[in-house]
Short mmCIF file of C-alpha atoms in Angstrom, two decimals:
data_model
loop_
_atom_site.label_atom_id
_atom_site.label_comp_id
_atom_site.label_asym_id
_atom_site.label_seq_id
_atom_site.Cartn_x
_atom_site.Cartn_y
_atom_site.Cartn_z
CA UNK A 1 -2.99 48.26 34.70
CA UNK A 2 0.77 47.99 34.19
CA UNK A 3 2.43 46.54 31.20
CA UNK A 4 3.66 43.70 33.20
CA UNK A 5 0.56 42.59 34.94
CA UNK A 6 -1.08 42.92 31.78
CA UNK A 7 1.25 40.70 30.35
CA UNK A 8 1.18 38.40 33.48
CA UNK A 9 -2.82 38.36 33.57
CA UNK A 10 -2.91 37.30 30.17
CA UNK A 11 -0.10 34.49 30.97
CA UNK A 12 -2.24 33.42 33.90
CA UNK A 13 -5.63 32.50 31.37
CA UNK A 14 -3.04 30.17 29.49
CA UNK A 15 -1.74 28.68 32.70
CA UNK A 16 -5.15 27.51 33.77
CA UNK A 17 -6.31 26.72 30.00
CA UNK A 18 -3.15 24.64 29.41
CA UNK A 19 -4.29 21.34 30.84
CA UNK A 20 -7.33 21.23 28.95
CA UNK A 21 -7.66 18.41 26.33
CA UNK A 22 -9.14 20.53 23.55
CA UNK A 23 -9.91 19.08 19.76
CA UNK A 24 -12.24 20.38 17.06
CA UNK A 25 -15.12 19.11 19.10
CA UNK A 26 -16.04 18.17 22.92
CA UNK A 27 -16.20 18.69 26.56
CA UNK A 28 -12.46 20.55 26.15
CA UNK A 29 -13.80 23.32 23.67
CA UNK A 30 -16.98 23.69 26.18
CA UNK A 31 -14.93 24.43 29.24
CA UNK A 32 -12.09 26.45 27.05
CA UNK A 33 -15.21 28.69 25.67
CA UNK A 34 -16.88 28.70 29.43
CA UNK A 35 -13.46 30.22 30.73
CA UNK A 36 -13.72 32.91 28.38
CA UNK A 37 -17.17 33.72 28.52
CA UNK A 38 -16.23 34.93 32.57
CA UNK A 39 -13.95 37.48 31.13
CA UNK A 40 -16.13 39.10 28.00
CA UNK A 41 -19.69 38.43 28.96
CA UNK A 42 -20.81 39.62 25.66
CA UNK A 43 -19.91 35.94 24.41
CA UNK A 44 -22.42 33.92 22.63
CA UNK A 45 -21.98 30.01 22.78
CA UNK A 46 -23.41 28.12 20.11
CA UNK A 47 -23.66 24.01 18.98
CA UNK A 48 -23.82 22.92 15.95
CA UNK A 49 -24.61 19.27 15.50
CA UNK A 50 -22.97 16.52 13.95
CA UNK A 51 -23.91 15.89 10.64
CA UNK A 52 -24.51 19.55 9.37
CA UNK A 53 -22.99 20.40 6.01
CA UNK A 54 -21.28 23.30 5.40
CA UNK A 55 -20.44 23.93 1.70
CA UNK A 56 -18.34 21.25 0.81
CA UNK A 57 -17.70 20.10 4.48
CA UNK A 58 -19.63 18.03 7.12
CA UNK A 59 -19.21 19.23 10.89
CA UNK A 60 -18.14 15.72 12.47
CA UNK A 61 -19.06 13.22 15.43
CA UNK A 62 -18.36 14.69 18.57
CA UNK A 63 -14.84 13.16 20.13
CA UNK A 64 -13.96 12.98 24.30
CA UNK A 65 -11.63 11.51 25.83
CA UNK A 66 -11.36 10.22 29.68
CA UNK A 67 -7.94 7.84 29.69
CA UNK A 68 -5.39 6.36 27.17
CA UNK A 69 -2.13 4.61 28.26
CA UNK A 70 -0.21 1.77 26.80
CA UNK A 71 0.84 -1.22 29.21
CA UNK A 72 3.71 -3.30 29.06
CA UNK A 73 3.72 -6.97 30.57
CA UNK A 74 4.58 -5.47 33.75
CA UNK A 75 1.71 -3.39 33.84
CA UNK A 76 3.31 -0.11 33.61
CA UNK A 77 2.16 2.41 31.49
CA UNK A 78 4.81 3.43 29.02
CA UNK A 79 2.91 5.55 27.09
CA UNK A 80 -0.03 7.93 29.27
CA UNK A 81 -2.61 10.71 28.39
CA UNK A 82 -2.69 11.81 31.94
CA UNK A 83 1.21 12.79 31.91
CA UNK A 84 0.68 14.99 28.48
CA UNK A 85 -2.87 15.24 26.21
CA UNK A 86 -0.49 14.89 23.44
CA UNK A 87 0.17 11.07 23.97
CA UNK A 88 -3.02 10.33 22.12
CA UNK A 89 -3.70 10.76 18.39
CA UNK A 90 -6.44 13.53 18.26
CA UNK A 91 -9.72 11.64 17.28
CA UNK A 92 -8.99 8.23 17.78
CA UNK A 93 -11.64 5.75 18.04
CA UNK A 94 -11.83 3.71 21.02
CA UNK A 95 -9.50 0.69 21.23
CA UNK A 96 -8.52 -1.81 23.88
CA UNK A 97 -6.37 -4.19 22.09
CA UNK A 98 -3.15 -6.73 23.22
CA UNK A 99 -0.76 -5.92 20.49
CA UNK A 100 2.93 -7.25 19.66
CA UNK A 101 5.74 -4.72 19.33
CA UNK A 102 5.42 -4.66 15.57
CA UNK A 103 2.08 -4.11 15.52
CA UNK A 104 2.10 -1.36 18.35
CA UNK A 105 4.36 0.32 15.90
CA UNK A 106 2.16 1.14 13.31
CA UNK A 107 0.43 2.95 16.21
CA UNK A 108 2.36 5.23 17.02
CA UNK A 109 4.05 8.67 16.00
CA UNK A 110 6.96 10.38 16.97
CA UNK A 111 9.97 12.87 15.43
CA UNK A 112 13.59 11.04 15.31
CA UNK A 113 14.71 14.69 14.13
CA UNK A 114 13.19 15.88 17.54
CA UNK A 115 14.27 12.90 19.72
CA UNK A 116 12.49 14.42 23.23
CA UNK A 117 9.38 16.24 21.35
CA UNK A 118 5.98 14.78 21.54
CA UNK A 119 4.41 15.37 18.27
CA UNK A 120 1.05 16.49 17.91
CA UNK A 121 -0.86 14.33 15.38
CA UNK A 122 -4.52 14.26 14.57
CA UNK A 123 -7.12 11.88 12.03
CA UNK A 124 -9.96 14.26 12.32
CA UNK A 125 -11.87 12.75 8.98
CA UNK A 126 -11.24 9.35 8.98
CA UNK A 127 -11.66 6.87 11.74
CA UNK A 128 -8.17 5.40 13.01
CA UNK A 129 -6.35 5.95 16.26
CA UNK A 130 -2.77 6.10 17.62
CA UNK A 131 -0.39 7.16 20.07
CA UNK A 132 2.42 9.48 20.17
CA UNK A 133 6.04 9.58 22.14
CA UNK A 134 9.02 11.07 22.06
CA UNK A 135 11.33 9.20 19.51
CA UNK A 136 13.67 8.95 22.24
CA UNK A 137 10.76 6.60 24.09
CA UNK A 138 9.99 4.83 21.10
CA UNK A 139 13.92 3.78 20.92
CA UNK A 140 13.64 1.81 24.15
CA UNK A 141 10.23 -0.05 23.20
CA UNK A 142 11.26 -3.92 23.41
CA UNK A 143 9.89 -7.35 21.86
CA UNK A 144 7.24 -8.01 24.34
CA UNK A 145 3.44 -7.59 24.45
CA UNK A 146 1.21 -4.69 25.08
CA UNK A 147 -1.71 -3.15 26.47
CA UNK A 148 -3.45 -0.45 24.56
CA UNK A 149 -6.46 1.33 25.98
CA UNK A 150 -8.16 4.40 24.50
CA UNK A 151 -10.98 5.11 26.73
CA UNK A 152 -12.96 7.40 24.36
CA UNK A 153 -15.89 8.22 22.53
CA UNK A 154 -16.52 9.05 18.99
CA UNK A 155 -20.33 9.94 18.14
CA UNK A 156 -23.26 12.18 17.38
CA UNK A 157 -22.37 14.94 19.26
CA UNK A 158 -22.12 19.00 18.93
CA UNK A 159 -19.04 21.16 17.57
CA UNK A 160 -19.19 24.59 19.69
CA UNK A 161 -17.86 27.47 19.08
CA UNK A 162 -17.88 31.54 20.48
CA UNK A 163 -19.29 34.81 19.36
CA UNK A 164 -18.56 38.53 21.00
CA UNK A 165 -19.88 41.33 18.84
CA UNK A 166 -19.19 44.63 20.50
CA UNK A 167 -21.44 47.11 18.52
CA UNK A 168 -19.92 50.52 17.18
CA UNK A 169 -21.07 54.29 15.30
CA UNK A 170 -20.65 51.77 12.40
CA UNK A 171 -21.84 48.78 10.96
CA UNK A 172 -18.60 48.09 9.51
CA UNK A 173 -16.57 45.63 11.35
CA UNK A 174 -13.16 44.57 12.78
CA UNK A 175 -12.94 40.71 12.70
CA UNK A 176 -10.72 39.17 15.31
CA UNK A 177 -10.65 34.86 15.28
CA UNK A 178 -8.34 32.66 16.72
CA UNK A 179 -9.07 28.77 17.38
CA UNK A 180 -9.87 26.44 20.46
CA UNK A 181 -9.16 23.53 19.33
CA UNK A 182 -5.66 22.21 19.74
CA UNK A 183 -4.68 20.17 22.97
CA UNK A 184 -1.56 21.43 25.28
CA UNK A 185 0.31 24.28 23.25
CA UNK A 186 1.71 27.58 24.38
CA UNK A 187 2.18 29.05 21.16
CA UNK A 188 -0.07 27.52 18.35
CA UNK A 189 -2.93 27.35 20.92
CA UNK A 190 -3.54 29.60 23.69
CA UNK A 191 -1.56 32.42 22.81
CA UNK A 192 -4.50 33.40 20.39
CA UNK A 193 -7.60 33.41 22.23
CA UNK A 194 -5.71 34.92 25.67
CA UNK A 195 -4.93 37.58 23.15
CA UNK A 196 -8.34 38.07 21.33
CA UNK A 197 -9.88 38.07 25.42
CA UNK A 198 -7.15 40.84 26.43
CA UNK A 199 -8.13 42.77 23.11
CA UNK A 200 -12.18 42.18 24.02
CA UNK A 201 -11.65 43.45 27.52
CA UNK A 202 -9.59 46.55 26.45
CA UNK A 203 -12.23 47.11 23.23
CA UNK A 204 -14.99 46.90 25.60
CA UNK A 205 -13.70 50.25 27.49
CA UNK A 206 -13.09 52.48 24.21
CA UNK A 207 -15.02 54.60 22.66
CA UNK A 208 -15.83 52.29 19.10
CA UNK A 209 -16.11 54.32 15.81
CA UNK A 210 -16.30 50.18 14.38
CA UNK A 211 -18.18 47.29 15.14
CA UNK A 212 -15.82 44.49 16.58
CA UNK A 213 -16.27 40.33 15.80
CA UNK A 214 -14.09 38.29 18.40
CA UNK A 215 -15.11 34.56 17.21
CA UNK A 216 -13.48 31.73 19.12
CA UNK A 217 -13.89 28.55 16.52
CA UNK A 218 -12.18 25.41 15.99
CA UNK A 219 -9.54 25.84 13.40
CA UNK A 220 -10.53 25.00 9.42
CA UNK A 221 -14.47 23.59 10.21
CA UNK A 222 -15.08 26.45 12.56
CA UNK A 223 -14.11 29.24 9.83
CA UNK A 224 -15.74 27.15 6.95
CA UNK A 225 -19.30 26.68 8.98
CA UNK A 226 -19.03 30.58 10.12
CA UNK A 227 -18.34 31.59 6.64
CA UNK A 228 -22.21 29.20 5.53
CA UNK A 229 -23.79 31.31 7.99
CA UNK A 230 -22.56 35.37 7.71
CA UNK A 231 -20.77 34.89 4.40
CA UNK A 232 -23.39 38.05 2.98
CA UNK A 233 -23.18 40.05 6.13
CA UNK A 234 -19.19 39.65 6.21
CA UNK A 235 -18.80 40.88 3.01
CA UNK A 236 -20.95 44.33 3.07
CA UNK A 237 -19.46 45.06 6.44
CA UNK A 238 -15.98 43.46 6.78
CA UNK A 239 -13.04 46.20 7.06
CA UNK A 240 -10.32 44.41 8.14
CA UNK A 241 -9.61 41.03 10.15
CA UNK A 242 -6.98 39.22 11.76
CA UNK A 243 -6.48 35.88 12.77
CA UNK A 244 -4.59 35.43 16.08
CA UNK A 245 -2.71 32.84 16.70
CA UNK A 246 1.63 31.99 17.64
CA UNK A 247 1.57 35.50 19.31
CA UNK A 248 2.87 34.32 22.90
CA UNK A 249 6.57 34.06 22.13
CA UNK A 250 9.39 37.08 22.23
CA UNK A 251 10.64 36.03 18.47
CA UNK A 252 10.17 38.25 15.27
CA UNK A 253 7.01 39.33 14.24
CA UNK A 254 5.44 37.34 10.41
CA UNK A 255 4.03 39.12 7.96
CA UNK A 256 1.52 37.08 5.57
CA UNK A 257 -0.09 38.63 3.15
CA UNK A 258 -3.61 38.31 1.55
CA UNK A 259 -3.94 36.22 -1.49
CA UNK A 260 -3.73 39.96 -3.50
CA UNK A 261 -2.18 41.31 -0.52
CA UNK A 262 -3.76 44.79 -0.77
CA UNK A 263 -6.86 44.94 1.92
CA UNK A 264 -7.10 47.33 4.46
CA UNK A 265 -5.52 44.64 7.06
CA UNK A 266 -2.16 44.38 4.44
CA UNK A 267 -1.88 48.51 4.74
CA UNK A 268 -2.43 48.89 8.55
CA UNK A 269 -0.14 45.47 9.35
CA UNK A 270 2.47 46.38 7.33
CA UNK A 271 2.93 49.62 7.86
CA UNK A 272 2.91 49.10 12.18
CA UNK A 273 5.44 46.55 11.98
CA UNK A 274 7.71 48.67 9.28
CA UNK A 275 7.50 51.26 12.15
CA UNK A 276 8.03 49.69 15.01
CA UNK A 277 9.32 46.38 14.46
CA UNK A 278 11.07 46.53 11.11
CA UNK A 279 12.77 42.89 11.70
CA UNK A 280 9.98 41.32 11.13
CA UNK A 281 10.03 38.15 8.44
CA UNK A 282 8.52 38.15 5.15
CA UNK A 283 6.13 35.65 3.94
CA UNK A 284 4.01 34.99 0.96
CA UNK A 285 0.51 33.95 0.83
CA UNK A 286 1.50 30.56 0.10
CA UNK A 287 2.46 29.98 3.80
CA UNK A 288 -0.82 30.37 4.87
CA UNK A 289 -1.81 27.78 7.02
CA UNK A 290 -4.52 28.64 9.26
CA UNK A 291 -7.87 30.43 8.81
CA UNK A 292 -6.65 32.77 6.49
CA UNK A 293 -7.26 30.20 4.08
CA UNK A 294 -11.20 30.18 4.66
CA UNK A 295 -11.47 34.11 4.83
CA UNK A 296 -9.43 34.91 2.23
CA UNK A 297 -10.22 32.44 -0.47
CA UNK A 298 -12.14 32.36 -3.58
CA UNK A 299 -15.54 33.35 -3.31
CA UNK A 300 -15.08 34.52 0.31
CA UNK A 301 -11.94 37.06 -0.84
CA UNK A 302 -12.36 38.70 2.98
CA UNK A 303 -9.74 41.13 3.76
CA UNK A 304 -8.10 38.93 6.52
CA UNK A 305 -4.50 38.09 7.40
CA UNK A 306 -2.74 36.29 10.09
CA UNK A 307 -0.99 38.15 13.19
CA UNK A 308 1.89 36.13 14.56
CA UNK A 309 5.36 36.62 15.82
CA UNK A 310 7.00 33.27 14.77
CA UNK A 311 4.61 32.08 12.40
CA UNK A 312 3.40 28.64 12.43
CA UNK A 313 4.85 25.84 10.83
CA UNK A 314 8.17 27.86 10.99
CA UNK A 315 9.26 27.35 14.27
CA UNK A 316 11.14 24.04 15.56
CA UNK A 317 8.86 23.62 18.93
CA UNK A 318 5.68 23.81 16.19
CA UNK A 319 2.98 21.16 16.70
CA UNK A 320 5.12 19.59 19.48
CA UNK A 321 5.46 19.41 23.15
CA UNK A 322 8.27 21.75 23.07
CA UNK A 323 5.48 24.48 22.27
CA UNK A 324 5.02 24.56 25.71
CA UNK A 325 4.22 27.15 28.57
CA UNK A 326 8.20 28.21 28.99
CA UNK A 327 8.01 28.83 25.50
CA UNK A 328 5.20 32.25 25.79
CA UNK A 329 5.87 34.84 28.23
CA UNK A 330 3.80 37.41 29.46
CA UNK A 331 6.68 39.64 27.87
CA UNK A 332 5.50 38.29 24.86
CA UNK A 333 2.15 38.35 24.97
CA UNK A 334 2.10 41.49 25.90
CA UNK A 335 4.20 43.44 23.61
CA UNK A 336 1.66 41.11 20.73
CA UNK A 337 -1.40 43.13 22.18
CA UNK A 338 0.15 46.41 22.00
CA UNK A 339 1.40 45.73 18.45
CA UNK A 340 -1.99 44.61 17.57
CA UNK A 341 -3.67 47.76 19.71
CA UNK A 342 -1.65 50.07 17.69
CA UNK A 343 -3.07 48.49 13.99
CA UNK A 344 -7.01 48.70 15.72
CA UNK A 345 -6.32 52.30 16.87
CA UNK A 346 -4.95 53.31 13.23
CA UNK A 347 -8.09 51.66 11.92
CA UNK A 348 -10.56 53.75 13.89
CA UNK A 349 -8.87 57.14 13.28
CA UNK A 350 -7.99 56.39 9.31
CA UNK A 351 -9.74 58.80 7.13
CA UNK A 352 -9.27 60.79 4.05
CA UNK A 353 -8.73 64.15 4.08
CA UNK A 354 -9.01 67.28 1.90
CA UNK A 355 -7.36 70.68 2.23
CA UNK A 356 -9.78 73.34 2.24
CA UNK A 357 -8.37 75.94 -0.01
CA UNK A 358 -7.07 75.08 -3.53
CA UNK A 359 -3.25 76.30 -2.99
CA UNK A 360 -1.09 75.69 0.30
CA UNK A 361 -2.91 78.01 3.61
CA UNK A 362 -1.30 80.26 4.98
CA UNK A 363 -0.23 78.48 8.19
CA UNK A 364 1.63 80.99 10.13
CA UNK A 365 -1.71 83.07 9.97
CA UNK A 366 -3.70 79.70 12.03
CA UNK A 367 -0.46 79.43 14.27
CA UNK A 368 1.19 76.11 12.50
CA UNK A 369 4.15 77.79 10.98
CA UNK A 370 7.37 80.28 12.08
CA UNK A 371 6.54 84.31 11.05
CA UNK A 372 10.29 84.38 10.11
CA UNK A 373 11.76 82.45 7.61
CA UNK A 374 15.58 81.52 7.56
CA UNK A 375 17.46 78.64 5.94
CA UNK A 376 17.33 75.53 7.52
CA UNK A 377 14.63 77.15 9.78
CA UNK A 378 11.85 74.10 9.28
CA UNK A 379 11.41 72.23 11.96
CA UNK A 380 10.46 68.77 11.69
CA UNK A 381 7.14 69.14 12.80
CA UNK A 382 6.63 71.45 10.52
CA UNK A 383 8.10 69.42 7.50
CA UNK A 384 5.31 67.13 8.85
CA UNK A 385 2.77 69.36 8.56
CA UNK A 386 3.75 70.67 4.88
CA UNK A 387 4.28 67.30 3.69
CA UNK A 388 0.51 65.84 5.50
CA UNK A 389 -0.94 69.31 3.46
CA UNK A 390 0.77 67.85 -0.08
CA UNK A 391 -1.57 64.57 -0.13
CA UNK A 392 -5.05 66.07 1.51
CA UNK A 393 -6.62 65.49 -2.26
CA UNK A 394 -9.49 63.27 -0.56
CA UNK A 395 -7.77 60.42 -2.24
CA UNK A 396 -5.34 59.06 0.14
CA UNK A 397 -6.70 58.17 3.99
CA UNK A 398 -4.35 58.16 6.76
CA UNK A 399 -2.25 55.28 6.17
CA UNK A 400 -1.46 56.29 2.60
CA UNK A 401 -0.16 59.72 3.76
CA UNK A 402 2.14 58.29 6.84
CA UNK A 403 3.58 55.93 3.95
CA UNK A 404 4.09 58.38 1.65
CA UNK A 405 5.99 61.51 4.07
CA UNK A 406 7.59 58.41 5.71
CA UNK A 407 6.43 58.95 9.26
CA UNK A 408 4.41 56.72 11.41
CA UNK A 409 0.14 57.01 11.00
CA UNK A 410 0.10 57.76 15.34
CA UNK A 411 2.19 60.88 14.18
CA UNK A 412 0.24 61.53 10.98
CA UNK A 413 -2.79 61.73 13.29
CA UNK A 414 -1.69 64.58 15.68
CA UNK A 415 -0.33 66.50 12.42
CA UNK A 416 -4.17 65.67 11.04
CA UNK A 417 -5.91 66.88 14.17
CA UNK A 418 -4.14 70.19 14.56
CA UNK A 419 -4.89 70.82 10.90
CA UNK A 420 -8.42 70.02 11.44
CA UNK A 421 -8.89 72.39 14.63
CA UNK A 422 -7.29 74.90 12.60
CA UNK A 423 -9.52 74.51 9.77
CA UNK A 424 -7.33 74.40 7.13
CA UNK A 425 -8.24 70.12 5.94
CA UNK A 426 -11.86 68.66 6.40
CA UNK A 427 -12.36 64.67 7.01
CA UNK A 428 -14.68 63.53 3.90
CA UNK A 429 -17.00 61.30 4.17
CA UNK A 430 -17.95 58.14 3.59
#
């Protein structure tokens, strides 16, 4: 498959996901996770009822949603779910009220610093309900009485989420997540889970020296409930994760730490985009926002960082209708999976390495190195070679080395596997 219609494949599972009124719970998430489950079999739907705890957390009442519109006295709707999911406060109870300008207002939600933007606002924990406009709309709202109708439901329900384990040589595990549960958003929504599929499909084809966990949760109570379950398991077996999520767009790549920013995910993350995408922006761990937070916390301390190109909260079209389908591009979305390919590939081939003799071989005699020697005669492959030789102590693994000689850990491989088939450096093990 080409780069493009890679790129365009994984563009078309967003186009046909896009409509879909997803929240932390409901029919949405169902038929998000049903799409999915076409394209990696291996996926495992569960349901966890209302009510559960979950450490310190309680997985809520189930929420769906078939209309919502505001009427003025003419009987137009002003305000409509059916022209963007975003209209309607996520959660909100069922209402069906006449209401006076100034007490619609209380209601409702919109950005004056983002006149034509729909926000996207939510009150998952506490029962309320509301709509949301463009502040340009709400400008034009007049003294007059109106209709509002939220024709929901708000009970006892399920909260589902999705499992793919693709089994490796090893126990030890890859964690990919990314979250279903955010309504129509390019970006902070379905750029995550096209990418984790596109990743599934391609992992599902290679040889696996790892194990490999795609989960598909809703954001915060998905990770937390995940984490009550497989916290033990997660923590004996856990390599290196990634949460996936703002990946669609062609901006920078982010780079978030962990909270000590030194697991296995930091190395192999930092090091691919200081290679091939050394732009990229800076954060600390204090702009976490997503899952990260649940992995990487206290108590959990999972080695698990965020991939994104413009990371969330720190682009204007964030949480609004502006994060919209012209906004990811199969361009995008693309160039984010072979970014992220590149850190999984480094992770199966990363070892640690020891030089067989206790002095420097004698490459020339195994073919790696010039019989004659003149000034300025090294190559650059065989700087490479010399310089991979200096750090084969059995202390430093793959990534270590390519950061150390300066040259990228794809490279650092090649220079690794000729000096294995010439017998001069053994992997060690464990």
């Amino acid at each position: 498959m080409s780069t493009l219609e890679n790129g365009r494949e994984m563009y078309a599972w967003a186009q046909d996901l896009f409509p879909i009124c997803r929240s932390l719970t409901g029919n949405g998430v169902r038929r998000t996770l049903q799409y999915f489950s076409k394209l990696l079999p291996e996926m495992v739907e569960y349901e966890v009822p209302s009510g559960k705890e979950c450490f310190d957390w309680t997985i809520p009442q189930e929420w769906n949603i078939r209309d919502a519109y505001v009427l003025d006295e003419a009987g137009r709707r002003i305000i409509d779910f059916q022209t963007h999911n975003l209209h309607v406060v996520g959660y909100s109870e069922p209402v069906d009220k006449i209401l006076s300008l100034e007490e619609l207002q209380a209601h409702l939600h919109s950005l004056p610093e983002q006149p034509d933007a729909i926000p996207y606002v939510t009150s998952y924990y506490k029962r309320d309900w509301g709509f949301c406009l463009t502040h340009a709309q709400r400008m034009r709202l007049t003294e007059q009485r109106y209709r509002a109708v939220i024709d929901a439901t708000l009970q006892p329900g399920h909260m589902s989420y999705g499992e793919v384990f693709l089994s490796g040589e090893s126990e030890k595990t890859i964690l990919l997540s990314t979250y279903v549960c955010h309504p129509s958003m390019g970006n902070n929504e379905l750029s995550g889970p096209v990418l984790a599929t596109a990743l599934g499909r391609w992992l599902r084809r290679k040889r696996r020296r790892y194990s490999y966990l795609i989960l598909f949760l809703p954001e915060t109570i998905g990770a937390i409930y995940y984490l009550y379950n497989h916290l033990p398991e997660l923590k004996k077996n856990l390599l290196a994760g990634f949460v996936l999520s703002c990946v669609g767009d062609e901006r920078d790549y982010s780079y978030l730490p962990s909270r000590c920013g030194d697991t296995l995910a930091d190395r192999v993350l930092l090091h691919v985009l200081k290679s091939h995408h050394p732009e990229f922006t800076r954060y600390t761990y204090l702009d976490r926002a997503s899952d990260e937070r649940q992995y990487g916390a206290p108590g959990a301390d999972l080695p698990v960082i965020p991939f994104a190109r413009s990371l969330y909260r720190h682009f204007p079209e964030y949480h609004t209708s502006l994060d919209d389908l012209s906004f990811i591009t199969p361009k995008g979305l693309q160039d984010s999976f072979d970014t992220l390919s590149i850190c999984l590939n480094i992770l199966e081939y990363n070892e640690r390495y020891r030089g067989v003799y206790p002095c420097e071989p004698r490459l020339d005699k195994h073919g790696l190195y010039p019989t004659t020697s003149i000034k300025g005669g090294y190559s650059q492959y065989v700087t490479e070679l010399v310089d991979f030789l200096a750090y084969c102590d059995g202390k430093f693994d793959l990534i270590d080395i390519a950061e150390k000689i300066g040259v990228s850990a794809e490279r650092c491989h090649l220079v690794a596997e000729k000096l294995l088939n010439a017998g001069v450096i053994e992997r060690m093990q464990g």
